[in-house]
Amino acid sequence: QVQLVESGGGSVQAGGSLRLSCTASGLTVTRNCMGWFRQAPGKEREGVAYSYTDYGSTFYSDSVKGRFTISQDNAKNTLYLQMNSLKPEDTAMYYCAASRVYSSWCTISRSWGQGTQVTVSS
């Protein structure tokens, strides 16, 4: 059974930084498709970034490209999202997702964490 636990959310001013963590159990983050998604109030959940280390694949949405970085720590079996130059429009609940099957945005048989809130004030 896959379990994903996010942490690291909080409130920051525009231009600030946060690092989100997603600790996984039941799968190895460096051997599976791992992604970050977000959902703002009244909006649909959208993909932020995903990676599949075994395929050497990393992808970012246009809205975060150049500001956010997805990475993994094999020893801690943890996925990270480093978020720099944060903007008010980055305010959302951020979710970690995992899939044992490589696909665009780890869509197939995706498991979700419970989410962590990020609030960016202007």
PDB file of N, CA and C in Angstrom, residues 2-52:
ATOM      1  N   VAL A   2       0.597   2.152  -0.920  1.00  0.00           N
ATOM      2  CA  VAL A   2       1.377   3.372  -1.033  1.00  0.00           C
ATOM      3  C   VAL A   2       0.826   4.436  -0.088  1.00  0.00           C
ATOM      4  N   GLN A   3       1.715   5.051   0.665  1.00  0.00           N
ATOM      5  CA  GLN A   3       1.337   6.185   1.505  1.00  0.00           C
ATOM      6  C   GLN A   3       2.279   7.343   1.213  1.00  0.00           C
ATOM      7  N   LEU A   4       1.710   8.518   1.063  1.00  0.00           N
ATOM      8  CA  LEU A   4       2.468   9.731   0.766  1.00  0.00           C
ATOM      9  C   LEU A   4       2.092  10.784   1.803  1.00  0.00           C
ATOM     10  N   VAL A   5       3.090  11.374   2.438  1.00  0.00           N
ATOM     11  CA  VAL A   5       2.833  12.375   3.467  1.00  0.00           C
ATOM     12  C   VAL A   5       3.597  13.641   3.109  1.00  0.00           C
ATOM     13  N   GLU A   6       2.838  14.711   2.817  1.00  0.00           N
ATOM     14  CA  GLU A   6       3.447  15.991   2.475  1.00  0.00           C
ATOM     15  C   GLU A   6       3.679  16.842   3.715  1.00  0.00           C
ATOM     16  N   SER A   7       4.666  17.724   3.617  1.00  0.00           N
ATOM     17  CA  SER A   7       4.934  18.704   4.664  1.00  0.00           C
ATOM     18  C   SER A   7       5.680  19.870   4.039  1.00  0.00           C
ATOM     19  N   GLY A   8       5.832  20.938   4.817  1.00  0.00           N
ATOM     20  CA  GLY A   8       6.624  22.076   4.362  1.00  0.00           C
ATOM     21  C   GLY A   8       5.829  23.264   3.876  1.00  0.00           C
ATOM     22  N   GLY A   9       4.512  23.127   3.817  1.00  0.00           N
ATOM     23  CA  GLY A   9       3.713  24.266   3.398  1.00  0.00           C
ATOM     24  C   GLY A   9       3.721  25.367   4.446  1.00  0.00           C
ATOM     25  N   GLY A  10       3.194  26.519   4.073  1.00  0.00           N
ATOM     26  CA  GLY A  10       3.130  27.636   5.005  1.00  0.00           C
ATOM     27  C   GLY A  10       2.745  28.904   4.292  1.00  0.00           C
ATOM     28  N   SER A  11       2.939  30.011   4.995  1.00  0.00           N
ATOM     29  CA  SER A  11       2.610  31.329   4.455  1.00  0.00           C
ATOM     30  C   SER A  11       3.887  32.119   4.245  1.00  0.00           C
ATOM     31  N   VAL A  12       4.034  32.684   3.054  1.00  0.00           N
ATOM     32  CA  VAL A  12       5.208  33.492   2.739  1.00  0.00           C
ATOM     33  C   VAL A  12       4.775  34.711   1.942  1.00  0.00           C
ATOM     34  N   GLN A  13       5.640  35.700   1.878  1.00  0.00           N
ATOM     35  CA  GLN A  13       5.392  36.867   1.050  1.00  0.00           C
ATOM     36  C   GLN A  13       5.889  36.583  -0.375  1.00  0.00           C
ATOM     37  N   ALA A  14       5.314  37.317  -1.301  1.00  0.00           N
ATOM     38  CA  ALA A  14       5.722  37.195  -2.698  1.00  0.00           C
ATOM     39  C   ALA A  14       7.231  37.381  -2.821  1.00  0.00           C
ATOM     40  N   GLY A  15       7.840  36.556  -3.643  1.00  0.00           N
ATOM     41  CA  GLY A  15       9.284  36.581  -3.797  1.00  0.00           C
ATOM     42  C   GLY A  15      10.019  35.619  -2.887  1.00  0.00           C
ATOM     43  N   GLY A  16       9.314  35.075  -1.913  1.00  0.00           N
ATOM     44  CA  GLY A  16       9.924  34.154  -0.967  1.00  0.00           C
ATOM     45  C   GLY A  16      10.034  32.743  -1.508  1.00  0.00           C
ATOM     46  N   SER A  17      10.515  31.850  -0.637  1.00  0.00           N
ATOM     47  CA  SER A  17      10.747  30.454  -1.025  1.00  0.00           C
ATOM     48  C   SER A  17      10.177  29.501   0.015  1.00  0.00           C
ATOM     49  N   LEU A  18       9.820  28.327  -0.442  1.00  0.00           N
ATOM     50  CA  LEU A  18       9.412  27.222   0.415  1.00  0.00           C
ATOM     51  C   LEU A  18       9.911  25.932  -0.209  1.00  0.00           C
ATOM     52  N   ARG A  19      10.145  24.936   0.637  1.00  0.00           N
ATOM     53  CA  ARG A  19      10.461  23.605   0.123  1.00  0.00           C
ATOM     54  C   ARG A  19       9.452  22.607   0.673  1.00  0.00           C
ATOM     55  N   LEU A  20       8.739  21.984  -0.214  1.00  0.00           N
ATOM     56  CA  LEU A  20       7.782  20.955   0.162  1.00  0.00           C
ATOM     57  C   LEU A  20       8.460  19.592   0.143  1.00  0.00           C
ATOM     58  N   SER A  21       8.031  18.737   1.068  1.00  0.00           N
ATOM     59  CA  SER A  21       8.546  17.373   1.138  1.00  0.00           C
ATOM     60  C   SER A  21       7.400  16.389   1.034  1.00  0.00           C
ATOM     61  N   CYS A  22       7.690  15.240   0.463  1.00  0.00           N
ATOM     62  CA  CYS A  22       6.718  14.161   0.366  1.00  0.00           C
ATOM     63  C   CYS A  22       7.448  12.861   0.696  1.00  0.00           C
ATOM     64  N   THR A  23       7.180  12.358   1.886  1.00  0.00           N
ATOM     65  CA  THR A  23       7.813  11.116   2.312  1.00  0.00           C
ATOM     66  C   THR A  23       6.924   9.945   1.924  1.00  0.00           C
ATOM     67  N   ALA A  24       7.521   8.979   1.251  1.00  0.00           N
ATOM     68  CA  ALA A  24       6.744   7.868   0.703  1.00  0.00           C
ATOM     69  C   ALA A  24       7.034   6.563   1.430  1.00  0.00           C
ATOM     70  N   SER A  25       6.016   5.744   1.509  1.00  0.00           N
ATOM     71  CA  SER A  25       6.182   4.358   1.953  1.00  0.00           C
ATOM     72  C   SER A  25       5.399   3.471   1.000  1.00  0.00           C
ATOM     73  N   GLY A  26       5.887   2.270   0.802  1.00  0.00           N
ATOM     74  CA  GLY A  26       5.219   1.347  -0.117  1.00  0.00           C
ATOM     75  C   GLY A  26       5.759   1.417  -1.533  1.00  0.00           C
ATOM     76  N   LEU A  27       6.610   2.389  -1.813  1.00  0.00           N
ATOM     77  CA  LEU A  27       7.294   2.436  -3.093  1.00  0.00           C
ATOM     78  C   LEU A  27       8.555   3.285  -2.940  1.00  0.00           C
ATOM     79  N   THR A  28       9.435   3.177  -3.923  1.00  0.00           N
ATOM     80  CA  THR A  28      10.704   3.908  -3.915  1.00  0.00           C
ATOM     81  C   THR A  28      10.585   5.109  -4.844  1.00  0.00           C
ATOM     82  N   VAL A  29      10.805   6.305  -4.311  1.00  0.00           N
ATOM     83  CA  VAL A  29      10.534   7.521  -5.092  1.00  0.00           C
ATOM     84  C   VAL A  29      11.425   7.618  -6.321  1.00  0.00           C
ATOM     85  N   THR A  30      12.635   7.054  -6.252  1.00  0.00           N
ATOM     86  CA  THR A  30      13.538   7.164  -7.396  1.00  0.00           C
ATOM     87  C   THR A  30      13.280   6.096  -8.451  1.00  0.00           C
ATOM     88  N   ARG A  31      12.359   5.176  -8.191  1.00  0.00           N
ATOM     89  CA  ARG A  31      12.070   4.106  -9.134  1.00  0.00           C
ATOM     90  C   ARG A  31      10.645   4.150  -9.653  1.00  0.00           C
ATOM     91  N   ASN A  32       9.937   5.231  -9.366  1.00  0.00           N
ATOM     92  CA  ASN A  32       8.548   5.361  -9.793  1.00  0.00           C
ATOM     93  C   ASN A  32       8.262   6.772 -10.276  1.00  0.00           C
ATOM     94  N   CYS A  33       7.131   6.922 -10.901  1.00  0.00           N
ATOM     95  CA  CYS A  33       6.705   8.228 -11.396  1.00  0.00           C
ATOM     96  C   CYS A  33       6.192   9.047 -10.214  1.00  0.00           C
ATOM     97  N   MET A  34       6.781  10.202  -9.979  1.00  0.00           N
ATOM     98  CA  MET A  34       6.430  11.035  -8.831  1.00  0.00           C
ATOM     99  C   MET A  34       6.102  12.449  -9.300  1.00  0.00           C
ATOM    100  N   GLY A  35       5.065  13.025  -8.732  1.00  0.00           N
ATOM    101  CA  GLY A  35       4.680  14.342  -9.193  1.00  0.00           C
ATOM    102  C   GLY A  35       4.124  15.236  -8.100  1.00  0.00           C
ATOM    103  N   TRP A  36       4.082  16.513  -8.389  1.00  0.00           N
ATOM    104  CA  TRP A  36       3.456  17.526  -7.539  1.00  0.00           C
ATOM    105  C   TRP A  36       2.318  18.170  -8.321  1.00  0.00           C
ATOM    106  N   PHE A  37       1.209  18.344  -7.636  1.00  0.00           N
ATOM    107  CA  PHE A  37       0.023  18.974  -8.201  1.00  0.00           C
ATOM    108  C   PHE A  37      -0.464  20.027  -7.221  1.00  0.00           C
ATOM    109  N   ARG A  38      -1.319  20.918  -7.688  1.00  0.00           N
ATOM    110  CA  ARG A  38      -1.891  21.917  -6.789  1.00  0.00           C
ATOM    111  C   ARG A  38      -3.319  22.210  -7.181  1.00  0.00           C
ATOM    112  N   GLN A  39      -4.065  22.670  -6.191  1.00  0.00           N
ATOM    113  CA  GLN A  39      -5.455  23.039  -6.427  1.00  0.00           C
ATOM    114  C   GLN A  39      -5.791  24.277  -5.630  1.00  0.00           C
ATOM    115  N   ALA A  40      -6.134  25.331  -6.339  1.00  0.00           N
ATOM    116  CA  ALA A  40      -6.559  26.583  -5.701  1.00  0.00           C
ATOM    117  C   ALA A  40      -8.075  26.545  -5.520  1.00  0.00           C
ATOM    118  N   PRO A  41      -8.596  27.309  -4.561  1.00  0.00           N
ATOM    119  CA  PRO A  41     -10.047  27.322  -4.328  1.00  0.00           C
ATOM    120  C   PRO A  41     -10.819  27.657  -5.597  1.00  0.00           C
ATOM    121  N   GLY A  42     -11.803  26.852  -5.913  1.00  0.00           N
ATOM    122  CA  GLY A  42     -12.632  27.103  -7.074  1.00  0.00           C
ATOM    123  C   GLY A  42     -12.023  26.717  -8.399  1.00  0.00           C
ATOM    124  N   LYS A  43     -10.839  26.111  -8.357  1.00  0.00           N
ATOM    125  CA  LYS A  43     -10.165  25.714  -9.594  1.00  0.00           C
ATOM    126  C   LYS A  43      -9.908  24.218  -9.605  1.00  0.00           C
ATOM    127  N   GLU A  44      -9.653  23.690 -10.788  1.00  0.00           N
ATOM    128  CA  GLU A  44      -9.320  22.283 -10.919  1.00  0.00           C
ATOM    129  C   GLU A  44      -7.877  22.031 -10.488  1.00  0.00           C
ATOM    130  N   ARG A  45      -7.628  20.785 -10.090  1.00  0.00           N
ATOM    131  CA  ARG A  45      -6.268  20.407  -9.736  1.00  0.00           C
ATOM    132  C   ARG A  45      -5.412  20.432 -11.003  1.00  0.00           C
ATOM    133  N   GLU A  46      -4.209  20.978 -10.877  1.00  0.00           N
ATOM    134  CA  GLU A  46      -3.328  21.069 -12.024  1.00  0.00           C
ATOM    135  C   GLU A  46      -1.948  20.509 -11.705  1.00  0.00           C
ATOM    136  N   GLY A  47      -1.280  20.025 -12.721  1.00  0.00           N
ATOM    137  CA  GLY A  47       0.060  19.507 -12.538  1.00  0.00           C
ATOM    138  C   GLY A  47       1.071  20.627 -12.415  1.00  0.00           C
ATOM    139  N   VAL A  48       2.029  20.448 -11.517  1.00  0.00           N
ATOM    140  CA  VAL A  48       3.104  21.413 -11.311  1.00  0.00           C
ATOM    141  C   VAL A  48       4.409  20.867 -11.887  1.00  0.00           C
ATOM    142  N   ALA A  49       4.766  19.648 -11.486  1.00  0.00           N
ATOM    143  CA  ALA A  49       5.995  19.023 -11.955  1.00  0.00           C
ATOM    144  C   ALA A  49       5.908  17.528 -11.714  1.00  0.00           C
ATOM    145  N   TYR A  50       6.610  16.763 -12.558  1.00  0.00           N
ATOM    146  CA  TYR A  50       6.707  15.334 -12.293  1.00  0.00           C
ATOM    147  C   TYR A  50       8.040  14.823 -12.811  1.00  0.00           C
ATOM    148  N   SER A  51       8.445  13.678 -12.262  1.00  0.00           N
ATOM    149  CA  SER A  51       9.710  13.091 -12.682  1.00  0.00           C
ATOM    150  C   SER A  51       9.647  11.583 -12.560  1.00  0.00           C
ATOM    151  N   TYR A  52      10.443  10.934 -13.368  1.00  0.00           N
ATOM    152  CA  TYR A  52      10.595   9.495 -13.313  1.00  0.00           C
ATOM    153  C   TYR A  52      12.077   9.238 -13.545  1.00  0.00           C
TER     154      TYR A  52
END
